[in-house]
Every structure is written in structure tokens, then in C-alpha cells.
mmCIF file of C-alpha atoms in Angstrom:
data_model
loop_
_atom_site.group_PDB
_atom_site.id
_atom_site.type_symbol
_atom_site.label_atom_id
_atom_site.label_comp_id
_atom_site.label_asym_id
_atom_site.label_seq_id
_atom_site.Cartn_x
_atom_site.Cartn_y
_atom_site.Cartn_z
ATOM 1 C CA MET A 1 -8.152 -22.415 -15.323
ATOM 2 C CA SER A 2 -5.859 -24.392 -13.873
ATOM 3 C CA HIS A 3 -3.319 -23.492 -11.542
ATOM 4 C CA GLU A 4 -0.493 -24.601 -13.143
ATOM 5 C CA ASN A 5 -0.694 -22.377 -16.410
ATOM 6 C CA ILE A 6 -1.271 -19.250 -15.166
ATOM 7 C CA VAL A 7 0.893 -16.418 -13.240
ATOM 8 C CA HIS A 8 -0.728 -15.389 -9.795
ATOM 9 C CA PHE A 9 -0.118 -12.249 -8.638
ATOM 10 C CA VAL A 10 0.384 -12.045 -4.947
ATOM 11 C CA GLY A 11 0.044 -8.706 -2.412
ATOM 12 C CA ALA A 12 2.701 -10.061 -0.132
ATOM 13 C CA GLY A 13 1.200 -7.449 2.463
ATOM 14 C CA PRO A 14 2.790 -4.818 3.706
ATOM 15 C CA GLY A 15 5.942 -6.120 5.870
ATOM 16 C CA ASP A 16 4.964 -8.615 9.000
ATOM 17 C CA VAL A 17 4.842 -12.030 7.319
ATOM 18 C CA GLU A 18 1.257 -12.999 9.404
ATOM 19 C CA LEU A 19 -0.036 -10.095 7.025
ATOM 20 C CA ILE A 20 -0.525 -12.414 4.090
ATOM 21 C CA THR A 21 -3.780 -13.464 2.580
ATOM 22 C CA VAL A 22 -4.582 -16.856 3.231
ATOM 23 C CA LYS A 23 -4.654 -17.629 -0.093
ATOM 24 C CA GLY A 24 -1.594 -15.915 -0.947
ATOM 25 C CA ALA A 25 0.263 -18.017 1.724
ATOM 26 C CA ARG A 26 -1.861 -21.085 0.060
ATOM 27 C CA LEU A 27 0.012 -20.225 -3.493
ATOM 28 C CA LEU A 28 3.445 -19.958 -2.444
ATOM 29 C CA GLY A 29 3.538 -22.784 -0.911
ATOM 30 C CA GLU A 30 2.156 -24.561 -3.493
ATOM 31 C CA ALA A 31 4.700 -22.521 -5.601
ATOM 32 C CA ASP A 32 7.328 -23.800 -7.878
ATOM 33 C CA VAL A 33 8.588 -20.613 -9.118
ATOM 34 C CA VAL A 34 8.289 -17.857 -6.659
ATOM 35 C CA VAL A 35 9.627 -13.980 -8.311
ATOM 36 C CA TYR A 36 10.123 -11.656 -5.443
ATOM 37 C CA ALA A 37 10.241 -8.051 -5.249
ATOM 38 C CA GLY A 38 13.404 -8.581 -3.366
ATOM 39 C CA SER A 39 13.815 -4.489 -2.724
ATOM 40 C CA LEU A 40 10.669 -4.359 -0.816
ATOM 41 C CA VAL A 41 9.300 -8.211 -0.053
ATOM 42 C CA ASP A 42 11.295 -9.772 3.264
ATOM 43 C CA ARG A 43 13.042 -12.795 1.844
ATOM 44 C CA GLU A 44 11.790 -14.264 5.578
ATOM 45 C CA LEU A 45 8.675 -13.839 4.309
ATOM 46 C CA VAL A 46 9.375 -16.223 0.749
ATOM 47 C CA LEU A 47 11.690 -18.445 3.353
ATOM 48 C CA THR A 48 8.760 -19.051 5.558
ATOM 49 C CA TYR A 49 5.712 -19.944 3.009
ATOM 50 C CA ALA A 50 7.845 -20.660 -0.472
ATOM 51 C CA PRO A 51 10.500 -23.468 1.403
ATOM 52 C CA GLY A 52 10.717 -25.106 -1.852
ATOM 53 C CA ALA A 53 10.418 -23.175 -4.554
ATOM 54 C CA ARG A 54 12.689 -21.685 -7.206
ATOM 55 C CA VAL A 55 13.483 -18.030 -6.244
ATOM 56 C CA TYR A 56 13.860 -15.153 -8.230
ATOM 57 C CA ASP A 57 14.341 -11.692 -7.015
ATOM 58 C CA SER A 58 13.182 -9.379 -9.173
ATOM 59 C CA ALA A 59 15.485 -6.373 -7.856
ATOM 60 C CA GLY A 60 18.005 -7.359 -10.291
ATOM 61 C CA MET A 61 15.391 -7.855 -13.427
ATOM 62 C CA ASP A 62 14.147 -5.630 -16.224
ATOM 63 C CA LEU A 63 10.755 -7.134 -17.566
ATOM 64 C CA GLU A 64 11.937 -8.744 -20.118
ATOM 65 C CA GLN A 65 13.555 -10.841 -17.961
ATOM 66 C CA THR A 66 10.678 -11.053 -15.312
ATOM 67 C CA THR A 67 8.894 -12.245 -17.771
ATOM 68 C CA LYS A 68 10.765 -14.558 -19.235
ATOM 69 C CA VAL A 69 10.828 -16.432 -16.289
ATOM 70 C CA LEU A 70 7.136 -16.411 -15.580
ATOM 71 C CA ALA A 71 6.259 -17.808 -18.905
ATOM 72 C CA GLU A 72 9.224 -20.747 -19.428
ATOM 73 C CA ALA A 73 7.859 -21.953 -15.358
ATOM 74 C CA VAL A 74 4.029 -21.540 -16.485
ATOM 75 C CA LEU A 75 4.033 -23.450 -20.368
ATOM 76 C CA ALA A 76 6.528 -25.969 -18.108
ATOM 77 C CA GLY A 77 3.807 -26.534 -15.915
ATOM 78 C CA GLU A 78 4.774 -24.790 -12.660
ATOM 79 C CA LEU A 79 2.568 -23.275 -10.609
ATOM 80 C CA VAL A 80 4.008 -19.339 -10.168
ATOM 81 C CA VAL A 81 4.207 -17.162 -8.183
ATOM 82 C CA ARG A 82 4.662 -13.461 -8.568
ATOM 83 C CA LEU A 83 5.069 -11.778 -5.536
ATOM 84 C CA HIS A 84 4.684 -8.577 -5.141
ATOM 85 C CA THR A 85 4.907 -5.955 -2.310
ATOM 86 C CA GLY A 86 2.321 -4.832 -0.550
ATOM 87 C CA ASP A 87 -1.264 -4.715 -2.609
ATOM 88 C CA PRO A 88 -0.111 -5.784 -6.508
ATOM 89 C CA SER A 89 -2.481 -2.743 -7.511
ATOM 90 C CA VAL A 90 -1.271 0.114 -5.988
ATOM 91 C CA TYR A 91 2.239 1.715 -7.125
ATOM 92 C CA GLY A 92 2.614 -2.349 -8.481
ATOM 93 C CA ALA A 93 3.733 -2.007 -12.000
ATOM 94 C CA ILE A 94 2.090 -5.300 -13.261
ATOM 95 C CA GLN A 95 -0.010 -3.974 -15.675
ATOM 96 C CA GLU A 96 2.838 -3.859 -18.199
ATOM 97 C CA GLN A 97 3.820 -7.355 -16.216
ATOM 98 C CA MET A 98 -0.268 -8.346 -17.540
ATOM 99 C CA GLU A 99 0.385 -6.464 -20.687
ATOM 100 C CA GLU A 100 3.064 -9.018 -21.897
ATOM 101 C CA LEU A 101 1.647 -12.082 -20.593
ATOM 102 C CA ASP A 102 -1.371 -11.196 -23.069
ATOM 103 C CA LYS A 103 1.325 -10.843 -25.901
ATOM 104 C CA LEU A 104 2.256 -14.437 -25.312
ATOM 105 C CA GLY A 105 -1.644 -15.948 -24.451
ATOM 106 C CA ILE A 106 -0.847 -16.547 -21.001
ATOM 107 C CA GLY A 107 -3.131 -16.349 -18.509
ATOM 108 C CA TYR A 108 -2.746 -14.735 -14.865
ATOM 109 C CA GLU A 109 -5.137 -13.376 -11.819
ATOM 110 C CA VAL A 110 -4.174 -11.095 -8.814
ATOM 111 C CA VAL A 111 -4.549 -11.837 -5.112
ATOM 112 C CA PRO A 112 -4.999 -8.540 -3.281
ATOM 113 C CA GLY A 113 -3.226 -7.886 -0.259
ATOM 114 C CA VAL A 114 -2.464 -5.138 2.749
ATOM 115 C CA THR A 115 -1.501 -2.148 0.994
ATOM 116 C CA SER A 116 1.160 -0.239 3.995
ATOM 117 C CA ALA A 117 -1.841 2.470 3.817
ATOM 118 C CA PHE A 118 -3.707 0.199 6.051
ATOM 119 C CA ALA A 119 -1.241 -1.214 8.409
ATOM 120 C CA ALA A 120 0.318 2.756 8.932
ATOM 121 C CA ALA A 121 -3.460 3.789 10.129
ATOM 122 C CA ALA A 122 -2.871 -0.302 12.284
ATOM 123 C CA THR A 123 -0.246 1.136 13.614
ATOM 124 C CA LEU A 124 -1.416 4.564 14.457
ATOM 125 C CA LYS A 125 -4.438 3.105 15.739
ATOM 126 C CA GLN A 126 -5.834 5.484 13.777
ATOM 127 C CA GLU A 127 -9.576 5.193 12.143
ATOM 128 C CA LEU A 128 -8.825 7.037 8.083
ATOM 129 C CA THR A 129 -12.380 8.237 7.707
ATOM 130 C CA LEU A 130 -14.722 10.064 10.546
ATOM 131 C CA PRO A 131 -17.934 11.640 10.629
ATOM 132 C CA GLU A 132 -17.888 14.727 9.718
ATOM 133 C CA VAL A 133 -13.883 14.952 9.268
ATOM 134 C CA SER A 134 -13.173 13.271 6.354
ATOM 135 C CA GLN A 135 -14.909 10.811 4.341
ATOM 136 C CA THR A 136 -12.880 10.965 1.483
ATOM 137 C CA VAL A 137 -8.886 8.771 1.514
ATOM 138 C CA VAL A 138 -6.992 9.614 -0.701
ATOM 139 C CA ILE A 139 -3.584 7.618 -1.837
ATOM 140 C CA THR A 140 -1.233 9.543 -3.650
ATOM 141 C CA ARG A 141 2.662 10.807 -4.549
ATOM 142 C CA LEU A 142 4.640 13.313 -5.259
ATOM 143 C CA ALA A 143 6.352 14.105 -8.752
ATOM 144 C CA GLY A 144 9.071 11.765 -9.263
ATOM 145 C CA ARG A 145 11.316 9.432 -11.214
ATOM 146 C CA THR A 146 7.457 8.864 -12.467
ATOM 147 C CA PRO A 147 5.205 11.980 -13.461
ATOM 148 C CA VAL A 148 1.972 12.461 -12.473
ATOM 149 C CA PRO A 149 -0.129 14.149 -14.552
ATOM 150 C CA GLU A 150 -1.072 18.364 -14.152
ATOM 151 C CA ARG A 151 -4.763 17.806 -12.342
ATOM 152 C CA GLU A 152 -2.976 15.138 -9.870
ATOM 153 C CA GLN A 153 -0.480 17.266 -8.628
ATOM 154 C CA LEU A 154 -0.430 17.137 -4.807
ATOM 155 C CA GLY A 155 -1.095 21.130 -4.456
ATOM 156 C CA ASN A 156 -4.372 20.468 -6.035
ATOM 157 C CA ILE A 157 -5.392 16.828 -4.499
ATOM 158 C CA ALA A 158 -4.311 18.995 -1.309
ATOM 159 C CA GLN A 159 -7.273 21.376 -2.148
ATOM 160 C CA ILE A 160 -9.792 18.637 -1.115
ATOM 161 C CA GLY A 161 -8.815 18.654 2.198
ATOM 162 C CA ALA A 162 -9.413 14.770 2.790
ATOM 163 C CA THR A 163 -7.372 12.446 4.124
ATOM 164 C CA LEU A 164 -4.396 12.129 2.442
ATOM 165 C CA VAL A 165 -1.825 8.435 2.298
ATOM 166 C CA ILE A 166 0.876 9.900 0.461
ATOM 167 C CA TYR A 167 3.336 7.214 -0.446
ATOM 168 C CA LEU A 168 7.153 7.480 -2.970
ATOM 169 C CA SER A 169 7.310 10.219 -1.319
ATOM 170 C CA ILE A 170 9.798 10.483 1.877
ATOM 171 C CA SER A 171 12.477 11.923 0.596
ATOM 172 C CA MET A 172 10.777 14.452 -0.368
ATOM 173 C CA ILE A 173 9.434 16.040 2.397
ATOM 174 C CA GLU A 174 10.195 19.541 2.155
ATOM 175 C CA LYS A 175 8.453 19.376 -1.869
ATOM 176 C CA VAL A 176 5.211 17.242 -0.012
ATOM 177 C CA VAL A 177 5.063 19.942 3.033
ATOM 178 C CA GLU A 178 4.924 23.171 0.590
ATOM 179 C CA GLU A 179 2.374 21.983 -1.647
ATOM 180 C CA LEU A 180 0.403 20.723 0.984
ATOM 181 C CA LEU A 181 0.074 24.354 2.024
ATOM 182 C CA SER A 182 -0.619 25.717 -0.958
ATOM 183 C CA GLY A 183 -4.381 23.397 -0.358
ATOM 184 C CA ALA A 184 -6.793 22.928 2.248
ATOM 185 C CA TYR A 185 -3.942 22.262 5.269
ATOM 186 C CA THR A 186 -2.204 25.045 7.079
ATOM 187 C CA GLU A 187 1.078 24.972 9.622
ATOM 188 C CA ASP A 188 -0.738 22.965 12.716
ATOM 189 C CA THR A 189 -2.391 19.755 10.135
ATOM 190 C CA PRO A 190 -1.594 16.802 11.946
ATOM 191 C CA VAL A 191 0.435 14.648 10.269
ATOM 192 C CA ALA A 192 2.038 11.074 11.014
ATOM 193 C CA VAL A 193 5.047 9.387 8.982
ATOM 194 C CA VAL A 194 5.011 5.341 9.421
ATOM 195 C CA ALA A 195 8.518 3.907 7.802
ATOM 196 C CA LYS A 196 8.059 0.558 7.436
ATOM 197 C CA ALA A 197 4.711 0.095 8.453
ATOM 198 C CA SER A 198 4.509 -4.243 10.145
ATOM 199 C CA TRP A 199 8.272 -4.709 9.851
ATOM 200 C CA ALA A 200 10.205 -5.232 13.436
ATOM 201 C CA ASP A 201 12.189 -1.897 13.245
ATOM 202 C CA GLU A 202 8.775 0.012 11.824
ATOM 203 C CA GLN A 203 9.421 4.230 13.207
ATOM 204 C CA VAL A 204 6.587 6.261 13.344
ATOM 205 C CA LEU A 205 7.205 9.818 13.912
ATOM 206 C CA THR A 206 3.948 12.311 14.416
ATOM 207 C CA GLY A 207 4.107 16.541 14.344
ATOM 208 C CA THR A 208 2.752 19.030 12.204
ATOM 209 C CA LEU A 209 2.915 20.215 9.552
ATOM 210 C CA ALA A 210 5.633 23.380 10.190
ATOM 211 C CA ASP A 211 7.899 20.597 12.285
ATOM 212 C CA ILE A 212 7.449 17.204 10.461
ATOM 213 C CA ALA A 213 9.852 17.435 7.454
ATOM 214 C CA ALA A 214 12.668 18.661 10.279
ATOM 215 C CA LYS A 215 11.756 14.808 12.540
ATOM 216 C CA VAL A 216 11.916 13.580 9.083
ATOM 217 C CA ARG A 217 15.081 14.807 8.437
ATOM 218 C CA ASP A 218 16.637 14.460 12.143
ATOM 219 C CA ALA A 219 15.294 10.662 12.374
ATOM 220 C CA GLY A 220 17.083 10.061 9.095
ATOM 221 C CA ILE A 221 14.092 8.193 7.651
ATOM 222 C CA GLY A 222 14.459 8.584 3.661
ATOM 223 C CA LYS A 223 12.670 5.909 2.032
ATOM 224 C CA GLN A 224 10.266 3.025 2.796
ATOM 225 C CA ALA A 225 7.740 5.401 5.151
ATOM 226 C CA LEU A 226 4.206 7.079 4.372
ATOM 227 C CA ILE A 227 2.810 10.345 5.088
ATOM 228 C CA VAL A 228 -0.356 10.555 6.386
ATOM 229 C CA VAL A 229 -2.577 14.025 6.752
ATOM 230 C CA GLY A 230 -5.439 15.352 7.834
ATOM 231 C CA ASP A 231 -7.633 16.547 10.800
ATOM 232 C CA VAL A 232 -8.669 12.638 11.376
ATOM 233 C CA LEU A 233 -5.450 12.696 12.978
ATOM 234 C CA ARG A 234 -6.217 14.833 15.787
ATOM 235 C CA ALA A 235 -9.114 12.087 17.302
ATOM 236 C CA ARG A 236 -6.198 10.729 19.504
ATOM 237 C CA SER A 237 -5.438 13.779 21.759
ATOM 238 C CA GLU A 238 -8.580 15.967 21.254
ATOM 239 C CA GLY A 239 -11.209 13.106 20.624
ATOM 240 C CA MET A 240 -13.550 11.976 18.543
ATOM 241 C CA LYS A 241 -16.542 15.498 17.004
ATOM 242 C CA ALA A 242 -19.176 12.971 16.271
ATOM 243 C CA LYS A 243 -19.921 9.129 16.771
ATOM 244 C CA SER A 244 -21.077 6.844 13.785
ATOM 245 C CA LEU A 245 -24.693 6.319 13.226
ATOM 246 C CA LEU A 246 -23.637 2.427 12.554
ATOM 247 C CA TYR A 247 -23.913 2.140 16.027
ATOM 248 C CA ASP A 248 -26.122 4.307 17.508
ATOM 249 C CA LYS A 249 -28.888 2.777 19.965
ATOM 250 C CA GLY A 250 -31.227 4.318 17.417
ATOM 251 C CA PHE A 251 -30.747 4.207 14.107
ATOM 252 C CA SER A 252 -32.092 1.506 12.126
ATOM 253 C CA HIS A 253 -30.266 -0.256 8.932
ATOM 254 C CA GLY A 254 -30.925 -3.350 6.280
ATOM 255 C CA CYS A 255 -29.951 -5.265 9.884
ATOM 256 C CA ARG A 256 -31.319 -4.210 12.869
ATOM 257 C CA GLU A 257 -34.020 -2.048 13.873
ATOM 258 C CA GLY A 258 -33.115 0.449 16.243
ATOM 259 C CA ILE A 259 -34.268 0.888 19.397
ATOM 260 C CA LEU A 260 -36.899 3.370 19.614
ATOM 261 C CA ALA A 261 -37.238 5.510 23.274
#
């Protein structure tokens, strides 16, 4: 399949124009048509990498309209990029778009991007998985206009006690705290909120489940923010409980023999 007769779903990354993949940037540079999520993807990123493309902002378009633009451009032999924020596979609504393209017999590929969870971790200079603290990261959200299956209600997810990265829920921060406290977390569980991770106007708040809601309200943060929860966040102030074996001098693995004393 040539580039000209498929749609390229590309992850733009979390915001910083340099946090797009090399492949994603190349495809934008070659694109004739770009349909991008204007409410979330920085226009500067599109102007930087696709200055010669015809650009459509999908913020004011419905599924039928975006599909029409994508299909007509592909059928005209043009290189087409559908640009999504972060990584398209996380709350990206690409499945429904691909289903429409399937009906039309139009092919596509997906180019991954850096999701905002990892941009937030980078901002916090925080590893999300730490030995003897948490080896599990759960990406989830509170039910809003989009419902969440009963078994995935935040209170149920909170029973695990893993590192949580909560998307699309900052406007309901009090409800988030209430649900988390019904699980394995306590009022002194550390929390970080990162708004617009990697953007120039990024904001970071840190606190605990006891005070984070008030801090969010005081800061006026109402959208485009992630909530990171879990004991891994204590490592910045309290140090690590245990070190990874990966770089331990006595630990052997497939690429290195351990040093025996």
C-alpha cells in the first residue's frame, strides 16, 4: 500500500512541538491534507511541520464531515494525515473513524505518539513504577458524558492501590477524591496534578488526597489536566524503599553477567 491511498492517524504528542515522533513529523511534512484536533493540538505544531498542507480543524466537524474530507483526499491520491493529541490509542476516538473508512474500503495506519501521562511523569521527574511500591500503572477516567463500565468505576479501580493516571476528570476533582478514598488510598496518599503537560503554560500542583481538590480549585484548573496518584510520588521527598535489580552489580541478565564477590 502506498502512502497516497491510506489515511495516516498520527499522534501529535502531549503539546510540546518537539515531542512528536520522527515518523509523525515526516508524514506531516509530506502531507497534502491534515485534519487535526484543534481544541487540543497546538496550531503551531501543524504550522511547523505541515506549512504547505490544506488544514482542517476537526473541533467544529462531526464524524461524517471528517470522514468525507479524509476519503475524498485519499481517493484524489493525496497524502492524508489525521492528527490526534497525545497517542491516538488513549481516548483518541479513532476506532469509530477507522470503522467508517473500513466501510469505504480505505486503508489506514496508526503512528503512535507520546501520551500526556508520560509527559506528566517527565515533568514531575517521576518514575511511575518503583520496586516494592508499585509495579502497575492504571490509565483511567471518571465517568462523565462518556460512561464507564461498572467494574471499572474509579472506586473499584482504587482497590488495587497501584499508580493511577486519571485523564479527563479534573473538573470533577472532588468526586475523584471521594472515589479514591473508598479504595486503597488514604488522605495522606500523595497526588500530583499536571495541567497542559509539556506546554509553555504548564502548571503543576502537588499535595495529598486531603488537600488536592482545594488546590485545584484555588489554581482555577478546569481542563486539560492529569491527576497522578500513588505512593511512588513519595520517592521524591522520602527516597526509595528499594533499588531496581537491573543495574545491581550482582544481578545477571541476558546482556550482562553479574559480578560475583
